[in-house]
Amino acid sequence: MHPEIVTSAANRVQTYLDRVMPGADAHPATLHGAMRYTVFGGGKRLRPALVYAGGRLAAVKPDALDPAAAAVELIHAYSLVHDDLPVMDDDDLRHGQPTVHVRFGEATAVLVGDALQALAFEMIASEAGPNVAQRWTQLLANAAGAAGMVGGQVLDLAAEAREEPLSSADLEAMHRRKTGALIRASVMLGASAGTLRDEELEAVDAFARDIGLAFQIHDDVLDVVGTTEELGKPQGSDERQGKTTYVTLLGLATAKQEGQRRFEHAVAHLDAFGARADDLREIARYVVERTS
């Protein structure tokens, strides 16, 4: 069960994306239909929720954050399409539905990811106010590119080819890029749109870094204890692919403890903000208690 703050953010960004994205019959229909299949095919919309929660902390109205929330969800959606490809994780199920390459073919899946990434930056450029568009573009590009998500995916693929497991430090470095960078950017897209002082932004950034890692640790736990029906994707896929995870490295019980420790570190960074940070605290707790 998603908390109300996540459900509300999901509904808001869903409505916005439906309005600004091309219709399924726009030419070429195969591409645009597949794009909408990807974006509206399910998902928690956790990253948009973090954008709005970061904005609340900085006293920014949700209307002003819609382009950033939509853009980060488009980047996330594109990354899942490419992650599922046979040359990456080779998954056939996502959100309980056939993955894009299974439904539309591999070539279309590659192009869907490309188009969603381009649309994310077009959305910021055309929909965001000029004072924040440059800041948002830099944050999102850094999180999505070689310094962030794409670089993390390269490290993940390289790790799969190794005979020995990753060290704890290498695993953390990989996930801070692959998963954590976009979660961190989501929080900072909202927080940076206001007038927080530098030291306040540093505290929010520290929260975002810790909660991104807590998210990944809990994902590793869910891959072991969850079901395919709950997860909406094949359970145990990490084990089948021989990946080093926090569970294979630490054991299930210790991995759960580490996720809880990272959560506690994360919310401690928000102590000075009082009630303004309640949305971020609620989402953080959901991150380590969710079942999918």
CSV table of C-alpha atoms in Angstrom, one decimal:
chain,number,residue,atom,x,y,z
A,1,MET,CA,0.0,0.0,0.0
A,2,HIS,CA,1.5,3.3,-1.0
A,3,PRO,CA,1.2,6.2,1.4
A,4,GLU,CA,-1.1,9.1,0.5
A,5,ILE,CA,1.8,11.4,-0.4
A,6,VAL,CA,3.1,9.0,-3.0
A,7,THR,CA,-0.4,8.3,-4.4
A,8,SER,CA,-1.1,12.0,-4.6
A,9,ALA,CA,2.2,12.7,-6.4
A,10,ALA,CA,1.5,9.8,-8.8
A,11,ASN,CA,-1.9,11.1,-9.8
A,12,ARG,CA,-0.6,14.6,-10.2
A,13,VAL,CA,2.4,13.7,-12.4
A,14,GLN,CA,0.2,11.2,-14.3
A,15,THR,CA,-2.2,13.9,-15.3
A,16,TYR,CA,0.6,16.2,-16.3
A,17,LEU,CA,2.3,13.6,-18.4
A,18,ASP,CA,-0.9,12.7,-20.1
A,19,ARG,CA,-1.4,16.3,-21.1
A,20,VAL,CA,2.1,17.1,-22.4
A,21,MET,CA,3.1,13.8,-24.0
A,22,PRO,CA,2.1,13.1,-27.7
A,23,GLY,CA,-1.0,10.9,-28.1
A,24,ALA,CA,-0.6,7.2,-28.9
A,25,ASP,CA,-1.8,7.9,-32.5
A,26,ALA,CA,0.7,10.7,-33.2
A,27,HIS,CA,3.0,9.9,-36.1
A,28,PRO,CA,4.9,7.5,-35.9
A,29,ALA,CA,2.2,5.7,-34.0
A,30,THR,CA,4.4,2.7,-33.2
A,31,LEU,CA,6.9,4.8,-31.4
A,32,HIS,CA,4.4,7.0,-29.5
A,33,GLY,CA,2.2,4.1,-28.6
A,34,ALA,CA,5.2,2.3,-27.1
A,35,MET,CA,6.2,5.4,-25.3
A,36,ARG,CA,2.8,5.7,-23.6
A,37,TYR,CA,2.8,2.0,-22.9
A,38,THR,CA,6.1,2.5,-21.1
A,39,VAL,CA,5.2,5.6,-19.1
A,40,PHE,CA,1.6,4.7,-18.2
A,41,GLY,CA,2.2,1.0,-17.7
A,42,GLY,CA,2.5,1.2,-13.9
A,43,GLY,CA,5.1,2.1,-11.3
A,44,LYS,CA,5.2,3.8,-7.9
A,45,ARG,CA,6.1,7.3,-9.2
A,46,LEU,CA,8.5,7.5,-6.2
A,47,ARG,CA,10.9,9.9,-7.9
A,48,PRO,CA,8.2,12.5,-8.7
A,49,ALA,CA,7.0,12.2,-5.1
A,50,LEU,CA,10.5,13.1,-3.9
A,51,VAL,CA,10.5,16.1,-6.3
A,52,TYR,CA,7.3,17.5,-4.7
A,53,ALA,CA,8.5,16.6,-1.2
A,54,GLY,CA,11.8,18.4,-1.7
A,55,GLY,CA,9.8,21.4,-3.1
A,56,ARG,CA,7.6,21.5,0.0
A,57,LEU,CA,10.7,21.7,2.1
A,58,ALA,CA,11.8,24.8,0.1
A,59,ALA,CA,8.2,26.3,0.0
A,60,VAL,CA,7.8,25.7,-3.7
A,61,LYS,CA,4.3,25.2,-5.1
A,62,PRO,CA,3.6,21.9,-6.8
A,63,ASP,CA,2.6,23.7,-10.1
A,64,ALA,CA,6.1,25.0,-10.5
A,65,LEU,CA,7.5,21.5,-10.0
A,66,ASP,CA,5.4,19.6,-12.5
A,67,PRO,CA,8.0,19.7,-15.3
A,68,ALA,CA,10.8,18.4,-13.1
A,69,ALA,CA,8.6,15.7,-11.6
A,70,ALA,CA,7.6,14.6,-15.1
A,71,ALA,CA,11.1,14.8,-16.5
A,72,VAL,CA,12.6,12.6,-13.8
A,73,GLU,CA,9.9,10.0,-14.3
A,74,LEU,CA,10.6,10.0,-18.1
A,75,ILE,CA,14.3,9.4,-17.4
A,76,HIS,CA,13.5,6.6,-15.0
A,77,ALA,CA,11.1,5.0,-17.5
A,78,TYR,CA,13.7,5.1,-20.2
A,79,SER,CA,16.3,3.5,-18.0
A,80,LEU,CA,13.9,0.6,-17.2
A,81,VAL,CA,13.3,0.0,-20.9
A,82,HIS,CA,17.0,-0.2,-21.6
A,83,ASP,CA,17.7,-2.2,-18.4
A,84,ASP,CA,15.2,-4.9,-19.5
A,85,LEU,CA,16.8,-5.4,-23.0
A,86,PRO,CA,18.4,-8.8,-23.7
A,87,VAL,CA,21.9,-7.1,-23.8
A,88,MET,CA,21.4,-5.8,-20.3
A,89,ASP,CA,19.3,-7.7,-17.7
A,90,ASP,CA,17.1,-9.6,-20.3
A,91,ASP,CA,13.9,-9.4,-18.4
A,92,ASP,CA,10.5,-10.2,-19.9
A,93,LEU,CA,8.2,-8.7,-17.2
A,94,ARG,CA,7.9,-5.2,-15.8
A,95,HIS,CA,5.1,-3.9,-13.6
A,96,GLY,CA,3.3,-7.2,-14.3
A,97,GLN,CA,3.3,-6.6,-18.0
A,98,PRO,CA,5.5,-7.7,-20.9
A,99,THR,CA,8.6,-5.5,-21.2
A,100,VAL,CA,8.8,-3.1,-24.1
A,101,HIS,CA,11.2,-5.2,-26.2
A,102,VAL,CA,8.9,-8.2,-25.8
A,103,ARG,CA,5.8,-6.2,-26.7
A,104,PHE,CA,7.2,-4.0,-29.5
A,105,GLY,CA,10.6,-5.5,-30.5
A,106,GLU,CA,14.1,-4.7,-29.5
A,107,ALA,CA,14.8,-1.9,-32.0
A,108,THR,CA,11.6,0.0,-30.9
A,109,ALA,CA,12.6,-0.5,-27.3
A,110,VAL,CA,15.9,1.2,-27.9
A,111,LEU,CA,14.3,4.1,-29.7
A,112,VAL,CA,11.6,4.5,-27.0
A,113,GLY,CA,14.3,4.9,-24.4
A,114,ASP,CA,16.1,7.5,-26.6
A,115,ALA,CA,12.9,9.4,-27.2
A,116,LEU,CA,11.9,9.5,-23.5
A,117,GLN,CA,15.2,10.8,-22.5
A,118,ALA,CA,15.1,13.6,-25.2
A,119,LEU,CA,11.5,14.4,-24.2
A,120,ALA,CA,12.5,14.8,-20.5
A,121,PHE,CA,15.0,17.6,-21.4
A,122,GLU,CA,12.6,19.2,-23.9
A,123,MET,CA,10.0,19.3,-21.2
A,124,ILE,CA,12.3,21.2,-18.8
A,125,ALA,CA,13.4,23.6,-21.5
A,126,SER,CA,9.9,24.4,-22.7
A,127,GLU,CA,7.8,24.1,-19.5
A,128,ALA,CA,10.1,25.3,-16.7
A,129,GLY,CA,10.7,28.9,-15.7
A,130,PRO,CA,14.0,30.3,-17.0
A,131,ASN,CA,15.4,30.7,-13.5
A,132,VAL,CA,15.4,27.0,-12.7
A,133,ALA,CA,15.6,25.4,-16.2
A,134,GLN,CA,19.4,25.5,-16.3
A,135,ARG,CA,19.8,24.2,-12.8
A,136,TRP,CA,17.4,21.4,-13.4
A,137,THR,CA,19.0,20.4,-16.7
A,138,GLN,CA,22.4,20.2,-15.0
A,139,LEU,CA,21.1,18.1,-12.1
A,140,LEU,CA,19.2,15.7,-14.3
A,141,ALA,CA,21.9,15.3,-16.9
A,142,ASN,CA,24.6,14.6,-14.3
A,143,ALA,CA,22.4,12.0,-12.6
A,144,ALA,CA,21.4,10.3,-15.8
A,145,GLY,CA,24.8,10.2,-17.6
A,146,ALA,CA,28.2,8.8,-17.2
A,147,ALA,CA,28.7,10.3,-13.8
A,148,GLY,CA,25.4,8.7,-12.6
A,149,MET,CA,22.9,6.2,-13.9
A,150,VAL,CA,24.6,5.2,-17.1
A,151,GLY,CA,28.0,4.9,-15.5
A,152,GLY,CA,26.5,2.8,-12.8
A,153,GLN,CA,25.0,0.4,-15.4
A,154,VAL,CA,28.4,0.0,-17.0
A,155,LEU,CA,29.9,-0.9,-13.6
A,156,ASP,CA,27.1,-3.4,-13.1
A,157,LEU,CA,27.7,-5.1,-16.4
A,158,ALA,CA,31.4,-5.2,-15.7
A,159,ALA,CA,30.7,-6.8,-12.3
A,160,GLU,CA,28.7,-9.5,-13.9
A,161,ALA,CA,31.7,-10.5,-16.0
A,162,ARG,CA,33.9,-10.9,-12.9
A,163,GLU,CA,34.5,-14.2,-11.3
A,164,GLU,CA,34.9,-12.8,-7.8
A,165,PRO,CA,32.1,-10.8,-6.0
A,166,LEU,CA,32.3,-7.1,-5.6
A,167,SER,CA,33.6,-5.6,-2.3
A,168,SER,CA,31.2,-3.7,-0.1
A,169,ALA,CA,32.9,-0.4,-1.2
A,170,ASP,CA,32.6,-1.2,-4.9
A,171,LEU,CA,29.0,-2.3,-4.6
A,172,GLU,CA,28.1,1.0,-2.8
A,173,ALA,CA,30.0,3.0,-5.4
A,174,MET,CA,28.1,1.3,-8.2
A,175,HIS,CA,24.7,1.8,-6.7
A,176,ARG,CA,25.3,5.4,-5.7
A,177,ARG,CA,25.4,5.9,-9.5
A,178,LYS,CA,23.0,3.3,-10.9
A,179,THR,CA,20.1,3.8,-8.5
A,180,GLY,CA,21.1,6.5,-6.0
A,181,ALA,CA,22.0,9.3,-8.5
A,182,LEU,CA,18.5,9.7,-9.9
A,183,ILE,CA,16.8,9.5,-6.5
A,184,ARG,CA,19.2,12.1,-5.2
A,185,ALA,CA,18.5,14.3,-8.2
A,186,SER,CA,14.7,13.9,-7.6
A,187,VAL,CA,15.0,15.4,-4.1
A,188,MET,CA,17.3,18.2,-5.2
A,189,LEU,CA,15.2,19.2,-8.2
A,190,GLY,CA,12.5,20.2,-5.8
A,191,ALA,CA,14.7,21.6,-3.0
A,192,SER,CA,16.9,23.6,-5.4
A,193,ALA,CA,13.8,25.4,-6.8
A,194,GLY,CA,13.4,27.5,-3.7
A,195,THR,CA,15.6,29.7,-1.6
A,196,LEU,CA,17.2,27.3,0.8
A,197,ARG,CA,20.6,28.4,2.2
A,198,ASP,CA,23.7,26.4,1.1
A,199,GLU,CA,24.0,24.6,4.4
A,200,GLU,CA,20.3,23.6,4.2
A,201,LEU,CA,20.8,22.3,0.6
A,202,GLU,CA,23.8,20.3,1.9
A,203,ALA,CA,21.7,18.7,4.6
A,204,VAL,CA,19.0,17.8,2.0
A,205,ASP,CA,21.6,16.4,-0.3
A,206,ALA,CA,23.0,14.2,2.5
A,207,PHE,CA,19.5,12.9,3.1
A,208,ALA,CA,19.0,12.1,-0.6
A,209,ARG,CA,22.3,10.2,-0.8
A,210,ASP,CA,21.5,8.0,2.1
A,211,ILE,CA,17.9,7.3,1.1
A,212,GLY,CA,19.1,6.4,-2.4
A,213,LEU,CA,21.3,3.7,-1.0
A,214,ALA,CA,18.6,2.5,1.5
A,215,PHE,CA,16.3,2.1,-1.5
A,216,GLN,CA,18.8,-0.2,-3.3
A,217,ILE,CA,19.5,-2.3,-0.2
A,218,HIS,CA,15.7,-2.8,0.3
A,219,ASP,CA,15.4,-3.7,-3.4
A,220,ASP,CA,18.0,-6.4,-2.9
A,221,VAL,CA,16.1,-7.7,0.1
A,222,LEU,CA,12.8,-7.7,-1.9
A,223,ASP,CA,14.4,-9.7,-4.7
A,224,VAL,CA,14.8,-12.5,-2.2
A,225,VAL,CA,11.7,-12.2,0.0
A,226,GLY,CA,9.2,-10.8,-2.4
A,227,THR,CA,7.1,-12.6,-5.0
A,228,THR,CA,6.8,-12.1,-8.7
A,229,GLU,CA,3.2,-10.9,-8.2
A,230,GLU,CA,4.2,-8.4,-5.6
A,231,LEU,CA,7.3,-7.1,-7.5
A,232,GLY,CA,5.7,-7.0,-10.9
A,233,LYS,CA,8.9,-8.5,-12.3
A,234,PRO,CA,10.6,-11.9,-11.9
A,235,GLN,CA,11.6,-12.7,-8.3
A,236,GLY,CA,15.1,-13.8,-7.7
A,237,SER,CA,16.5,-12.4,-11.0
A,238,ASP,CA,19.6,-11.1,-9.3
A,239,GLU,CA,20.5,-14.5,-8.0
A,240,ARG,CA,19.9,-16.1,-11.4
A,241,GLN,CA,22.2,-13.6,-13.0
A,242,GLY,CA,24.9,-14.2,-10.4
A,243,LYS,CA,25.0,-10.5,-9.3
A,244,THR,CA,26.6,-9.3,-6.1
A,245,THR,CA,23.9,-7.8,-4.0
A,246,TYR,CA,23.7,-6.6,-0.4
A,247,VAL,CA,22.0,-9.9,0.5
A,248,THR,CA,24.7,-12.0,-1.1
A,249,LEU,CA,27.4,-9.9,0.5
A,250,LEU,CA,26.0,-9.4,4.0
A,251,GLY,CA,23.3,-12.0,4.3
A,252,LEU,CA,19.6,-11.3,4.5
A,253,ALA,CA,19.3,-10.3,8.2
A,254,THR,CA,22.4,-8.0,8.1
A,255,ALA,CA,21.2,-6.4,4.8
A,256,LYS,CA,17.9,-5.6,6.4
A,257,GLN,CA,19.7,-4.0,9.3
A,258,GLU,CA,21.9,-2.0,6.9
A,259,GLY,CA,18.9,-0.7,5.1
A,260,GLN,CA,17.4,0.5,8.4
A,261,ARG,CA,20.7,2.1,9.4
A,262,ARG,CA,20.8,4.1,6.2
A,263,PHE,CA,17.2,5.2,6.7
A,264,GLU,CA,18.0,6.4,10.1
A,265,HIS,CA,21.0,8.3,8.9
A,266,ALA,CA,19.0,9.8,6.1
A,267,VAL,CA,16.2,11.2,8.3
A,268,ALA,CA,18.6,12.5,10.9
A,269,HIS,CA,19.8,15.0,8.3
A,270,LEU,CA,16.3,16.5,8.3
A,271,ASP,CA,16.1,17.3,12.0
A,272,ALA,CA,16.6,21.0,11.6
A,273,PHE,CA,13.7,21.4,9.2
A,274,GLY,CA,10.9,20.4,11.6
A,275,ALA,CA,7.5,19.8,10.0
A,276,ARG,CA,8.6,21.1,6.6
A,277,ALA,CA,10.4,17.8,6.1
A,278,ASP,CA,7.5,15.5,7.1
A,279,ASP,CA,6.8,14.5,3.5
A,280,LEU,CA,10.4,13.5,2.9
A,281,ARG,CA,10.4,11.5,6.2
A,282,GLU,CA,7.2,9.7,5.2
A,283,ILE,CA,8.6,8.8,1.8
A,284,ALA,CA,11.9,7.6,3.4
A,285,ARG,CA,10.0,5.3,5.7
A,286,TYR,CA,8.0,3.9,2.7
A,287,VAL,CA,11.3,3.3,0.9
A,288,VAL,CA,12.4,0.8,3.5
A,289,GLU,CA,9.0,-0.7,4.3
A,290,ARG,CA,7.5,-1.2,0.8
A,291,THR,CA,6.7,-4.7,-0.6
A,292,SER,CA,7.4,-3.9,-4.2
